[in-house]
Coordinates of C-alpha atoms in Angstrom, one line a residue:
X847 CA -34.5 5.4 30.9
X848 CA -34.3 2.8 28.1
X849 CA -32.2 -0.3 28.6
X850 CA -29.2 -1.1 26.5
X851 CA -30.9 -4.0 24.5
X852 CA -33.8 -1.7 23.7
X853 CA -31.4 1.0 22.3
X854 CA -29.8 -1.7 20.1
X855 CA -33.2 -2.8 18.7
X856 CA -34.2 0.8 17.9
X857 CA -30.8 1.5 16.2
X858 CA -31.2 -1.7 14.1
X859 CA -34.7 -0.6 13.1
X860 CA -33.5 2.8 12.1
X861 CA -30.7 1.4 10.0
X862 CA -33.0 -1.0 8.2
X863 CA -35.5 1.8 7.5
X864 CA -32.7 4.0 6.1
X865 CA -31.4 1.2 3.9
X866 CA -34.8 0.5 2.5
X867 CA -35.3 4.1 1.8
X868 CA -32.3 4.2 -0.4
X869 CA -32.8 0.8 -2.1
X870 CA -33.4 0.7 -5.8
X871 CA -34.1 -2.0 -8.5
X872 CA -31.7 -2.3 -11.4
X873 CA -34.0 -2.1 -14.4
X874 CA -31.5 -2.3 -17.3
X875 CA -27.8 -2.0 -18.3
X876 CA -27.2 -0.2 -21.6
X877 CA -23.8 -0.6 -23.3
X878 CA -23.0 1.9 -26.1
X879 CA -20.2 2.4 -28.6
X880 CA -19.2 -1.2 -29.2
X881 CA -20.0 -3.8 -31.9
X882 CA -22.0 -6.9 -31.1
X883 CA -19.0 -9.1 -30.2
X884 CA -17.4 -6.6 -27.8
X885 CA -20.8 -5.7 -26.3
X886 CA -21.4 -9.4 -25.5
X887 CA -18.0 -9.7 -23.8
X888 CA -18.5 -6.6 -21.7
X889 CA -22.0 -7.6 -20.7
X890 CA -20.8 -11.0 -19.6
X891 CA -18.1 -9.3 -17.4
X892 CA -20.3 -6.7 -15.6
X893 CA -21.5 -7.6 -12.1
X894 CA -24.3 -5.1 -12.3
X895 CA -25.8 -7.1 -15.2
X896 CA -26.3 -10.0 -12.8
X897 CA -28.2 -7.7 -10.5
X898 CA -30.8 -6.7 -13.1
X899 CA -34.3 -7.2 -11.5
X900 CA -32.9 -7.2 -8.0
X901 CA -33.7 -4.7 -5.2
X902 CA -30.2 -3.4 -4.1
X903 CA -29.2 -1.1 -1.2
X904 CA -27.8 2.2 -2.3
X905 CA -24.3 1.4 -1.2
X906 CA -24.3 -1.9 -3.0
X907 CA -25.6 -0.3 -6.2
X908 CA -22.9 2.4 -6.0
X909 CA -20.2 -0.2 -5.6
X910 CA -21.4 -2.1 -8.7
X911 CA -21.4 1.1 -10.7
X912 CA -17.9 1.9 -9.6
X913 CA -16.7 -1.6 -10.5
X914 CA -18.3 -1.4 -13.9
X915 CA -15.5 0.8 -15.3
X916 CA -12.7 -1.7 -14.4
X917 CA -14.7 -4.7 -15.5
X918 CA -15.4 -3.0 -18.9
X919 CA -11.7 -2.2 -19.4
X920 CA -10.7 -5.8 -18.6
X921 CA -13.3 -7.1 -21.0
X922 CA -11.9 -5.0 -23.9
X923 CA -8.3 -6.0 -23.4
X924 CA -8.6 -9.3 -25.2
X925 CA -9.6 -7.3 -28.3
X926 CA -6.4 -5.2 -28.1
X927 CA -8.0 -2.1 -26.5
X928 CA -6.1 -1.3 -23.3
X929 CA -6.9 2.5 -22.8
X930 CA -10.5 3.1 -23.8
X931 CA -12.5 6.0 -22.5
X932 CA -15.3 4.7 -20.3
X933 CA -18.2 6.8 -18.8
X934 CA -20.7 5.2 -16.4
X935 CA -24.0 6.9 -15.8
X936 CA -27.2 6.0 -13.9
X937 CA -30.7 7.2 -14.4
X938 CA -33.9 6.7 -12.4
X939 CA -34.8 6.3 -8.8
X940 CA -36.1 3.8 -6.3
X941 CA -39.6 4.3 -7.7
X942 CA -39.0 3.9 -11.4
X943 CA -35.9 1.7 -11.3
X944 CA -32.3 2.4 -12.3
X945 CA -30.8 2.1 -15.7
X946 CA -27.0 1.9 -15.8
X947 CA -25.4 3.2 -19.1
X948 CA -21.9 2.3 -20.1
X949 CA -20.5 4.6 -22.8
X950 CA -17.3 3.5 -24.4
X951 CA -15.0 5.4 -26.8
X952 CA -12.3 3.1 -28.1
X953 CA -8.8 4.3 -28.4
X954 CA -6.2 3.1 -30.9
X955 CA -5.7 -0.7 -30.3
X956 CA -2.5 -2.3 -29.3
X957 CA -0.7 -3.8 -32.3
X958 CA 1.9 -6.5 -32.7
X959 CA 5.3 -4.7 -32.9
X960 CA 7.5 -7.8 -32.9
X961 CA 6.7 -11.5 -33.2
X962 CA 9.4 -14.1 -32.6
X963 CA 7.5 -17.3 -33.2
X964 CA 9.5 -20.5 -33.9
X965 CA 9.9 -24.2 -33.3
X966 CA 13.4 -25.6 -32.6
X967 CA 14.5 -29.2 -32.7
X968 CA 13.4 -31.9 -35.2
X969 CA 10.1 -30.2 -35.7
X970 CA 11.8 -27.2 -37.3
X971 CA 12.1 -29.2 -40.6
X972 CA 8.5 -30.4 -40.5
X973 CA 6.7 -28.7 -43.5
X974 CA 3.3 -29.0 -41.9
X975 CA 4.4 -27.3 -38.7
X976 CA 6.1 -24.7 -40.9
X977 CA 2.8 -24.0 -42.5
X978 CA 1.1 -23.6 -39.1
X979 CA 3.8 -21.1 -38.1
X980 CA 3.2 -19.1 -41.3
X981 CA -0.5 -19.1 -40.6
X982 CA 0.0 -17.9 -37.0
X983 CA -2.2 -14.9 -36.0
X984 CA -1.8 -12.1 -35.1
X985 CA 1.2 -11.2 -37.1
X986 CA 3.4 -8.1 -37.0
X987 CA 1.2 -5.0 -37.6
X988 CA -2.1 -6.8 -36.6
X989 CA -4.2 -5.9 -33.7
X990 CA -3.2 -8.0 -30.7
X991 CA -6.4 -10.1 -30.4
X992 CA -6.0 -12.5 -27.4
X993 CA -8.5 -15.0 -28.8
X994 CA -6.6 -15.3 -32.1
X995 CA -3.3 -15.6 -30.3
X996 CA -4.6 -18.4 -28.0
X997 CA -6.2 -20.3 -30.9
X998 CA -3.0 -20.2 -33.0
X999 CA -0.9 -21.3 -30.0
X1000 CA -3.2 -24.1 -29.2
X1001 CA -3.3 -25.3 -32.9
X1002 CA 0.5 -25.6 -33.0
X1003 CA 0.7 -27.3 -29.7
X1004 CA -2.0 -29.8 -30.8
X1005 CA -0.3 -30.4 -34.2
X1006 CA 3.0 -31.2 -32.4
X1007 CA 1.3 -34.0 -30.5
X1008 CA -0.6 -35.2 -33.5
X1009 CA 2.6 -35.6 -35.5
X1010 CA 4.4 -37.5 -32.7
X1011 CA 6.5 -34.8 -31.0
X1012 CA 5.4 -36.0 -27.5
X1013 CA 8.3 -34.3 -25.7
X1014 CA 7.5 -30.8 -27.1
X1015 CA 7.3 -28.0 -24.6
X1016 CA 7.6 -24.2 -24.5
X1017 CA 11.2 -22.9 -24.3
X1018 CA 9.8 -19.3 -24.3
X1019 CA 6.3 -18.0 -23.9
X1020 CA 5.9 -14.3 -23.2
X1021 CA 3.8 -11.4 -24.4
X1022 CA 4.8 -7.8 -23.3
X1023 CA 2.3 -5.0 -23.7
X1024 CA 3.6 -1.4 -23.7
X1025 CA 0.4 0.6 -23.2
X1026 CA 2.0 4.0 -23.8
X1027 CA 3.3 2.9 -27.2
X1028 CA 0.2 0.7 -27.9
X1029 CA 2.6 -2.2 -28.8
X1030 CA 2.7 -5.9 -28.1
X1031 CA 5.9 -8.0 -28.4
X1032 CA 5.4 -11.7 -28.8
X1033 CA 8.2 -14.2 -27.8
X1034 CA 6.9 -17.7 -28.4
X1035 CA 9.2 -20.7 -29.0
X1036 CA 8.5 -24.4 -28.8
X1037 CA 11.2 -27.1 -28.4
X1038 CA 9.9 -30.0 -30.3
X1039 CA 12.2 -32.8 -29.2
X1040 CA 12.4 -35.8 -31.4
X1041 CA 9.6 -37.4 -33.4
X1042 CA 8.3 -40.7 -32.3
X1043 CA 7.4 -43.7 -34.5
X1044 CA 4.3 -46.0 -34.7
X1045 CA 4.8 -48.9 -32.3
X1046 CA 2.9 -52.2 -31.9
X1047 CA -0.9 -52.2 -31.9
X1048 CA -2.5 -54.2 -29.1
X1049 CA -6.1 -55.1 -29.7
X1050 CA -8.3 -56.1 -26.8
X1051 CA -11.9 -57.3 -27.2
X1052 CA -13.8 -57.2 -24.0
X1053 CA -15.4 -59.1 -22.4
X1054 CA -15.0 -61.7 -25.1
X1055 CA -13.4 -61.7 -28.5
X1056 CA -16.0 -61.9 -31.3
X1057 CA -13.8 -61.2 -34.4
X1058 CA -10.4 -62.8 -35.0
X1059 CA -7.5 -60.4 -34.7
X1060 CA -6.1 -61.4 -38.1
X1061 CA -9.1 -59.8 -39.7
X1062 CA -8.8 -56.5 -37.8
X1063 CA -5.0 -56.4 -38.4
X1064 CA -5.7 -56.0 -42.1
X1065 CA -7.2 -52.6 -41.3
X1066 CA -3.8 -51.4 -40.1
X1067 CA -2.4 -49.9 -43.3
X1068 CA 0.9 -48.5 -42.0
X1069 CA 4.2 -50.3 -41.1
X1070 CA 5.4 -50.5 -37.6
X1071 CA 8.3 -48.1 -37.3
X1072 CA 6.9 -45.5 -39.6
X1073 CA 6.5 -41.9 -38.4
X1074 CA 3.8 -41.4 -35.7
X1075 CA 0.7 -39.5 -36.9
X1076 CA -2.7 -39.2 -35.1
X1077 CA -4.4 -39.3 -38.5
X1078 CA -3.4 -42.9 -38.9
X1079 CA -5.2 -43.8 -35.7
X1080 CA -8.2 -41.7 -36.7
X1081 CA -8.6 -43.5 -40.0
X1082 CA -8.2 -46.9 -38.2
X1083 CA -11.0 -45.8 -35.8
X1084 CA -13.3 -44.9 -38.8
X1085 CA -12.6 -48.3 -40.4
X1086 CA -13.5 -50.1 -37.2
X1087 CA -16.7 -48.0 -36.8
X1088 CA -17.8 -48.8 -40.4
X1089 CA -17.7 -52.5 -39.6
X1090 CA -20.5 -52.0 -37.1
X1091 CA -19.2 -54.9 -34.9
X1092 CA -18.5 -52.8 -31.8
X1093 CA -20.5 -50.5 -29.5
X1094 CA -17.4 -48.8 -28.1
X1095 CA -13.9 -48.2 -29.7
X1096 CA -11.1 -46.7 -27.5
X1097 CA -7.7 -46.1 -29.0
X1098 CA -5.0 -45.0 -26.6
X1099 CA -1.4 -44.2 -27.7
X1100 CA 1.1 -44.7 -24.8
X1101 CA 4.2 -42.5 -25.4
X1102 CA 5.4 -43.0 -21.8
X1103 CA 5.8 -46.7 -22.6
X1104 CA 7.7 -46.1 -25.9
X1105 CA 10.6 -48.5 -26.6
X1106 CA 13.2 -47.6 -29.2
X1107 CA 11.2 -44.4 -29.9
X1108 CA 8.2 -46.5 -30.9
X1109 CA 4.8 -45.6 -29.3
X1110 CA 2.6 -48.6 -28.4
X1111 CA -1.1 -48.2 -29.0
X1112 CA -3.8 -50.0 -27.1
X1113 CA -7.2 -50.6 -28.9
X1114 CA -10.1 -51.6 -26.6
X1115 CA -13.2 -52.9 -28.4
X1116 CA -16.6 -53.6 -26.8
X1117 CA -18.9 -55.9 -28.9
X1118 CA -22.2 -54.5 -30.1
X1119 CA -25.5 -56.4 -29.8
X1120 CA -25.2 -59.3 -32.3
X1121 CA -28.7 -59.4 -33.7
X1122 CA -31.0 -56.4 -34.5
X1123 CA -34.7 -56.9 -35.0
X1124 CA -36.9 -54.2 -36.6
X1125 CA -40.6 -54.0 -37.1
X1126 CA -43.1 -51.4 -38.1
X1127 CA -46.2 -50.5 -40.0
X1128 CA -46.3 -48.6 -43.3
X1129 CA -48.8 -46.9 -45.5
X1130 CA -48.5 -45.3 -49.0
X1131 CA -51.1 -44.0 -51.3
X1132 CA -49.6 -46.2 -54.1
X1133 CA -48.6 -49.3 -52.0
X1134 CA -51.5 -49.4 -49.4
X1135 CA -51.2 -50.5 -45.8
X1136 CA -48.3 -52.8 -45.0
X1137 CA -45.9 -54.2 -42.4
X1138 CA -42.1 -54.1 -42.3
X1139 CA -40.0 -56.8 -40.6
X1140 CA -36.3 -57.1 -40.5
X1141 CA -33.4 -59.0 -38.9
X1142 CA -29.7 -58.1 -39.2
X1143 CA -26.9 -60.3 -37.9
X1144 CA -24.0 -57.9 -37.2
X1145 CA -21.5 -60.8 -37.2
X1146 CA -22.3 -64.3 -38.2
X1147 CA -18.9 -65.7 -37.3
X1148 CA -15.5 -64.6 -36.1
X1149 CA -14.5 -63.9 -39.8
X1150 CA -16.9 -60.9 -39.7
X1151 CA -19.5 -62.1 -42.1
X1152 CA -22.9 -60.3 -42.0
X1153 CA -26.4 -61.4 -42.9
X1154 CA -29.6 -59.4 -43.4
X1155 CA -33.2 -60.3 -44.1
X1156 CA -36.0 -57.7 -44.7
X1157 CA -39.6 -57.9 -45.7
X1158 CA -41.8 -54.9 -46.7
X1159 CA -45.2 -56.4 -47.3
X1160 CA -48.0 -54.0 -48.4
X1161 CA -51.3 -54.7 -50.1
X1162 CA -50.1 -53.5 -53.5
X1163 CA -46.3 -53.6 -53.3
X1164 CA -44.2 -56.3 -51.7
X1165 CA -40.5 -56.6 -51.3
X1166 CA -38.3 -59.3 -49.8
X1167 CA -34.6 -59.0 -49.5
X1168 CA -31.8 -61.3 -48.3
X1169 CA -28.2 -60.2 -48.2
X1170 CA -24.9 -61.7 -47.1
X1171 CA -21.7 -59.6 -46.7
X1172 CA -18.0 -60.7 -46.4
X1173 CA -15.3 -58.2 -45.4
X1174 CA -12.9 -57.3 -48.2
X1175 CA -9.8 -55.5 -47.1
X1176 CA -7.4 -56.2 -49.9
X1177 CA -6.8 -53.2 -52.2
X1178 CA -9.6 -51.1 -50.6
X1179 CA -11.6 -51.4 -47.4
X1180 CA -15.1 -52.6 -48.3
X1181 CA -17.3 -55.6 -48.7
X1182 CA -18.2 -58.5 -51.0
X1183 CA -22.0 -58.5 -51.0
X1184 CA -24.4 -61.1 -52.4
X1185 CA -28.1 -60.2 -52.4
X1186 CA -31.4 -61.5 -53.7
X1187 CA -34.5 -59.5 -54.0
X1188 CA -38.1 -60.4 -54.9
X1189 CA -40.4 -57.5 -55.9
X1190 CA -44.2 -57.6 -56.6
X1191 CA -46.3 -54.6 -57.5
X1192 CA -50.0 -54.9 -58.3
X1193 CA -51.6 -51.5 -58.9
X1194 CA -54.4 -50.2 -61.0
X1195 CA -52.1 -49.7 -64.0
X1196 CA -49.1 -51.9 -63.5
X1197 CA -48.6 -55.6 -62.8
X1198 CA -44.9 -56.4 -62.3
X1199 CA -42.8 -59.0 -60.6
X1200 CA -39.1 -59.3 -60.6
X1201 CA -36.3 -61.4 -59.1
X1202 CA -32.8 -59.8 -59.0
X1203 CA -29.5 -61.3 -57.9
X1204 CA -26.6 -58.9 -57.3
X1205 CA -22.9 -59.6 -56.5
X1206 CA -20.9 -56.5 -55.7
X1207 CA -17.5 -55.3 -54.4
X1208 CA -17.4 -52.0 -52.5
X1209 CA -14.3 -50.1 -51.7
X1210 CA -13.6 -47.1 -49.5
X1211 CA -11.2 -45.1 -51.7
X1212 CA -11.0 -42.2 -49.1
X1213 CA -13.1 -40.8 -46.3
X1214 CA -15.3 -39.1 -48.9
X1215 CA -15.3 -41.5 -51.9
X1216 CA -16.8 -45.0 -52.2
X1217 CA -16.8 -47.1 -55.3
X1218 CA -19.1 -50.1 -55.9
X1219 CA -18.7 -52.6 -58.8
X1220 CA -21.6 -55.0 -59.3
X1221 CA -22.9 -57.7 -61.5
X1222 CA -26.8 -57.9 -61.8
X1223 CA -28.9 -60.8 -63.0
X1224 CA -32.5 -59.7 -63.5
X1225 CA -35.7 -61.5 -64.5
X1226 CA -38.8 -59.4 -64.7
X1227 CA -42.4 -59.8 -65.8
X1228 CA -44.6 -56.8 -66.3
X1229 CA -47.8 -55.5 -68.0
X1230 CA -49.4 -52.2 -68.1
X1231 CA -53.2 -51.6 -68.0
X1232 CA -54.0 -52.4 -71.6
X1233 CA -56.0 -54.5 -74.0
X1234 CA -55.0 -57.9 -75.2
X1235 CA -51.6 -57.6 -76.8
X1236 CA -49.9 -56.0 -73.9
X1237 CA -48.4 -52.6 -73.3
X1238 CA -47.4 -52.4 -77.0
X1239 CA -51.0 -52.3 -78.1
X1240 CA -53.2 -49.2 -78.3
X1241 CA -53.8 -47.1 -75.2
X1242 CA -57.1 -48.0 -73.5
X1243 CA -59.8 -45.4 -73.9
X1244 CA -58.7 -44.3 -77.4
X1245 CA -60.6 -44.8 -80.6
X1246 CA -58.0 -47.2 -81.8
X1247 CA -58.4 -49.3 -78.7
X1248 CA -62.2 -49.3 -78.8
X1249 CA -62.2 -50.4 -82.5
X1250 CA -59.8 -53.2 -81.6
X1251 CA -62.5 -55.0 -79.7
X1252 CA -65.9 -55.2 -81.3
X1253 CA -67.7 -55.8 -77.9
X1254 CA -65.8 -52.9 -76.3
X1255 CA -64.8 -55.3 -73.5
X1256 CA -61.4 -55.2 -71.7
X1257 CA -59.6 -58.5 -71.7
X1258 CA -56.6 -59.9 -69.9
X1259 CA -53.4 -58.1 -70.6
X1260 CA -50.5 -60.1 -72.1
X1261 CA -47.3 -60.1 -70.0
X1262 CA -43.9 -59.0 -71.2
X1263 CA -40.8 -60.9 -70.0
X1264 CA -37.2 -59.7 -69.8
X1265 CA -33.9 -61.2 -68.8
X1266 CA -30.9 -59.0 -68.3
X1267 CA -27.3 -59.7 -67.1
X1268 CA -25.3 -56.6 -66.8
X1269 CA -22.4 -54.9 -64.8
X1270 CA -22.6 -51.6 -63.1
X1271 CA -20.2 -49.2 -61.5
X1272 CA -21.3 -46.6 -58.9
X1273 CA -19.3 -43.8 -57.2
X1274 CA -20.5 -42.0 -54.1
X1275 CA -18.7 -38.8 -53.0
X1276 CA -19.7 -36.9 -49.8
X1277 CA -17.8 -34.0 -48.3
X1278 CA -19.7 -32.3 -45.5
X1279 CA -19.3 -30.8 -42.0
X1280 CA -22.2 -33.0 -40.7
X1281 CA -23.8 -36.0 -42.3
X1282 CA -26.9 -35.7 -40.2
X1283 CA -27.6 -32.0 -40.6
X1284 CA -25.1 -30.5 -43.1
X1285 CA -24.7 -26.7 -43.2
X1286 CA -21.8 -26.9 -45.7
X1287 CA -21.5 -29.9 -47.9
X1288 CA -21.8 -31.6 -51.3
X1289 CA -22.8 -35.1 -52.2
X1290 CA -22.5 -36.6 -55.7
X1291 CA -23.6 -40.1 -56.9
X1292 CA -22.8 -41.4 -60.4
X1293 CA -23.7 -44.7 -61.9
X1294 CA -23.2 -46.4 -65.2
X1295 CA -24.5 -49.8 -66.3
X1296 CA -25.1 -51.7 -69.5
X1297 CA -25.8 -55.0 -71.2
X1298 CA -25.4 -56.8 -74.5
X1299 CA -28.0 -58.8 -76.4
X1300 CA -27.2 -62.5 -76.6
X1301 CA -24.7 -62.0 -73.7
X1302 CA -27.3 -62.6 -71.0
X1303 CA -29.6 -59.6 -72.0
X1304 CA -32.6 -59.3 -74.2
X1305 CA -31.4 -56.0 -75.6
X1306 CA -28.3 -53.9 -76.0
X1307 CA -28.4 -50.9 -73.6
X1308 CA -26.2 -48.5 -71.7
X1309 CA -27.3 -46.2 -69.0
X1310 CA -25.8 -43.3 -67.1
X1311 CA -27.3 -41.6 -64.1
X1312 CA -26.2 -39.0 -61.6
X1313 CA -27.4 -37.0 -58.7
X1314 CA -25.9 -34.1 -56.8
X1315 CA -26.9 -32.2 -53.6
X1316 CA -25.3 -29.0 -52.3
X1317 CA -25.9 -27.5 -48.8
X1318 CA -24.9 -24.0 -47.9
X1319 CA -25.6 -22.4 -44.5
X1320 CA -26.6 -18.7 -44.7
X1321 CA -26.3 -16.9 -41.3
X1322 CA -27.0 -18.8 -38.1
X1323 CA -30.4 -20.2 -38.9
X1324 CA -30.8 -20.6 -42.7
X1325 CA -29.9 -23.2 -45.3
X1326 CA -30.0 -23.3 -49.0
X1327 CA -30.3 -26.8 -50.6
X1328 CA -29.9 -27.4 -54.3
X1329 CA -30.4 -30.8 -56.0
X1330 CA -30.0 -31.9 -59.6
X1331 CA -30.6 -35.3 -61.3
X1332 CA -30.0 -36.5 -64.8
X1333 CA -30.1 -39.9 -66.5
X1334 CA -30.2 -41.4 -69.9
X1335 CA -30.7 -44.8 -71.6
X1336 CA -29.1 -45.6 -74.9
X1337 CA -30.9 -48.4 -76.7
X1338 CA -32.9 -49.1 -79.9
X1339 CA -35.2 -51.5 -78.0
X1340 CA -37.0 -49.5 -75.3
X1341 CA -40.0 -51.7 -75.6
X1342 CA -37.9 -54.6 -74.2
X1343 CA -36.7 -52.5 -71.2
X1344 CA -38.6 -53.5 -68.0
X1345 CA -39.9 -50.8 -65.6
X1346 CA -36.9 -51.3 -63.2
X1347 CA -34.6 -50.2 -66.0
X1348 CA -36.6 -47.1 -67.0
X1349 CA -36.6 -43.6 -65.5
X1350 CA -39.5 -42.1 -63.6
X1351 CA -40.1 -38.6 -62.1
X1352 CA -42.5 -37.3 -59.5
X1353 CA -42.7 -37.9 -55.8
X1354 CA -40.7 -37.3 -52.7
X1355 CA -37.1 -37.1 -53.8
X1356 CA -38.0 -36.0 -57.4
X1357 CA -40.6 -33.4 -58.3
X1358 CA -42.8 -32.7 -55.3
X1359 CA -46.3 -31.6 -56.2
X1360 CA -46.8 -34.7 -58.3
X1361 CA -47.5 -38.3 -57.2
X1362 CA -44.9 -41.1 -57.2
X1363 CA -43.8 -41.8 -60.8
X1364 CA -46.6 -39.6 -62.1
X1365 CA -44.4 -37.5 -64.4
X1366 CA -43.3 -38.9 -67.8
X1367 CA -44.4 -41.1 -70.7
X1368 CA -47.8 -42.6 -69.7
X1369 CA -50.6 -44.9 -70.6
X1370 CA -54.3 -44.7 -69.9
X1371 CA -55.4 -47.2 -67.3
X1372 CA -58.7 -49.2 -67.1
X1373 CA -60.1 -46.4 -65.0
X1374 CA -59.3 -43.8 -67.7
X1375 CA -56.5 -42.2 -65.7
X1376 CA -53.0 -41.6 -66.9
X1377 CA -50.2 -43.7 -65.5
X1378 CA -46.5 -43.4 -66.1
X1379 CA -44.7 -46.2 -67.9
X1380 CA -41.1 -44.8 -67.6
X1381 CA -38.9 -43.1 -70.1
X1382 CA -35.4 -43.2 -71.6
X1383 CA -34.3 -40.0 -69.9
X1384 CA -34.8 -38.0 -66.7
X1385 CA -33.8 -34.5 -65.7
X1386 CA -34.9 -32.9 -62.5
X1387 CA -33.8 -30.1 -60.3
X1388 CA -34.7 -28.5 -57.0
X1389 CA -34.0 -25.3 -54.9
X1390 CA -35.1 -25.2 -51.3
X1391 CA -34.6 -22.5 -48.6
X1392 CA -34.9 -23.4 -44.9
X1393 CA -35.2 -21.0 -41.9
X1394 CA -34.9 -22.2 -38.3
X1395 CA -36.6 -20.0 -35.7
X1396 CA -34.4 -18.4 -33.0
X1397 CA -31.6 -20.9 -33.8
X1398 CA -33.9 -23.7 -32.4
X1399 CA -34.9 -27.1 -33.7
X1400 CA -38.1 -25.9 -35.5
X1401 CA -38.1 -24.3 -38.9
X1402 CA -39.9 -23.8 -42.1
X1403 CA -39.0 -24.3 -45.8
X1404 CA -40.1 -23.1 -49.3
X1405 CA -39.1 -25.0 -52.4
X1406 CA -39.5 -25.3 -56.1
X1407 CA -38.9 -28.6 -58.1
X1408 CA -38.9 -29.0 -61.8
X1409 CA -38.1 -31.6 -64.5
X1410 CA -39.4 -34.5 -66.5
X1411 CA -39.0 -38.1 -67.5
X1412 CA -39.2 -38.5 -71.3
X1413 CA -38.2 -40.3 -74.4
X1414 CA -37.2 -37.6 -76.9
X1415 CA -35.4 -34.3 -77.0
X1416 CA -36.8 -31.4 -79.0
X1417 CA -39.9 -31.0 -81.2
X1418 CA -43.5 -30.4 -80.3
X1419 CA -45.7 -32.9 -78.4
X1420 CA -48.7 -33.5 -80.5
X1421 CA -50.3 -35.9 -78.1
X1422 CA -49.8 -35.6 -74.3
X1423 CA -50.5 -39.3 -74.0
X1424 CA -47.9 -40.3 -76.6
X1425 CA -45.5 -42.8 -75.0
X1426 CA -42.6 -41.4 -77.0
X1427 CA -43.3 -37.9 -75.8
X1428 CA -40.6 -35.1 -75.8
X1429 CA -39.3 -33.3 -72.8
X1430 CA -42.1 -31.3 -71.1
X1431 CA -41.1 -29.3 -68.1
X1432 CA -43.2 -30.0 -65.0
X1433 CA -42.9 -27.7 -62.0
X1434 CA -44.0 -28.1 -58.4
X1435 CA -43.9 -25.6 -55.6
X1436 CA -44.5 -26.0 -51.9
X1437 CA -43.8 -25.2 -48.3
X1438 CA -42.7 -27.4 -45.4
X1439 CA -42.1 -27.7 -41.7
X1440 CA -38.7 -28.8 -40.3
X1441 CA -37.7 -30.4 -36.9
X1442 CA -34.1 -31.2 -36.0
X1443 CA -34.9 -34.3 -33.9
X1444 CA -32.3 -36.4 -32.0
X1445 CA -32.5 -39.1 -34.7
X1446 CA -32.1 -36.7 -37.6
X1447 CA -34.1 -34.1 -39.5
X1448 CA -37.9 -34.6 -39.8
X1449 CA -39.5 -33.0 -42.9
X1450 CA -43.2 -32.5 -43.6
X1451 CA -43.9 -31.0 -47.0
X1452 CA -47.0 -30.0 -48.9
X1453 CA -46.7 -29.2 -52.6
X1454 CA -48.7 -28.7 -55.7
X1455 CA -47.9 -29.2 -59.4
X1456 CA -48.3 -26.1 -61.6
X1457 CA -48.9 -27.8 -64.9
X1458 CA -52.4 -29.0 -64.1
X1459 CA -54.7 -26.4 -62.5
X1460 CA -56.9 -29.2 -61.1
X1461 CA -54.1 -31.2 -59.6
X1462 CA -54.3 -32.2 -56.0
X1463 CA -51.9 -31.2 -53.2
X1464 CA -49.3 -33.8 -52.3
X1465 CA -48.1 -34.4 -48.7
X1466 CA -44.7 -35.9 -47.9
X1467 CA -43.1 -37.1 -44.6
X1468 CA -39.4 -37.8 -44.3
X1469 CA -37.2 -38.8 -41.4
X1470 CA -33.4 -38.8 -41.5
X1471 CA -30.6 -37.3 -43.5
X1472 CA -30.9 -37.3 -47.3
X1473 CA -27.8 -37.8 -49.5

């Protein structure tokens, strides 16, 4: 006769064997009858979905299937559907796996029958809060969507706090659902209390003060005792961030410590690293190998002055820049900037050197608009690849040039010299959802400048230039980018205009598919090649489409660029090498790879110009946002 422990062991073995015989693996869960949004919400609520791929005992699987009906019903209530018809079926067996199907037939949704939504107290007369109440959703007759209701409720609660109604609370908050009548009654009332005022601003710099408080106080544009508004503090934060003095900015209003209805605000600032050093290597097909070195002093003294020195020294192109900036907070937030730049370019077709001094005043008109007024002093020496007589002589390689020298020998080019003193005004407007990777945004830059002969300039001239970029997201993973550029010079002495005051086209941010400054009026170099010398006008445009794969960081692009730099409008071009050539449309097309890196977008493009069938492919690499 078997002992009692042995009986227990046999029973346990039989139970395990029976459970295993009825075990089945959940292969899939199919939800039918719903749109994408509702399907996703139901799938996230189903416990059986979490069991996909698992081997489940029969009883456990049956329980999950029974629960699926209630879980589906609850998942559809936020969309206003309280009595849908739900049918759950299962197909398959322990050998093939089980597929659970959820068939849903939606009924008439619950709609808002009555909506009593109001603000009582001082906030009832606030026109901005009134606008939020008018925009509340859902309204009478709308489907009662929980997500819209909660979002509208949160928006008004947040707006009350932003506008200084710190004592605001709900005096009534209730939603009644009558399933039989498919009706929802909303009773939602806030009691705003009184509105608080802006109190004293306490600025703390920790661990040590690096900037005198009197300088930072100038950024506080409101009067103590004026109405409280969070937007004032947000703009103050942006002004502090633009200074680039601080690594951390914390602004804390303290309504609990209000005195005489005025809310004190504590601003805690942590200094950033004072000096920044940069170094790197560079290479360009036009500039050759080079090195870049830079040093920036974020704050020279407690008055907030800044200093910058930078050298970009390549074999064929050299630039050295020194800059000094002084905060300018009267009238508009901005800077007084004084800079000096030395530039030297020695290529196969151009020999140019210049020294430019610039004094400017920038002003932040708004969050989107910046104005810069400047005075330029320019001294430039240049020569193109030519025979004796300089760039105004005959083009090398032509019959006229060959006859000009009996021995057919090239001789030293004579230099041109120019001195210009002129003012400029620049406006930069950027309105975007994200400055690093915009999906919706527009950026416009406009600049005008001009000088007078015998008033510091060697020629009368006026210039206008503008560029616009437009970004538009299409779906979740696509972007359309449009760019346009136009500029013009008005002068009767183009020959006296140095290269830095002429317009060029071609290259990375112009017409891809052509080399840097390749497009436009040209001369023939000593090597017989064409080289641009710049024109009076420039017009370029670009259309680009980007697609990112699976909403990830990697993507691809296709683009077309077109335009020209030129000296005349209209007429036929009798000589393609004519320095006074007319507008001649150049088009480039290409493809690119995209990567949304942590430091900004990385773009690799390969393009080819269509005007010359023998033209080479051009490759470009860009890192960072482009505005």
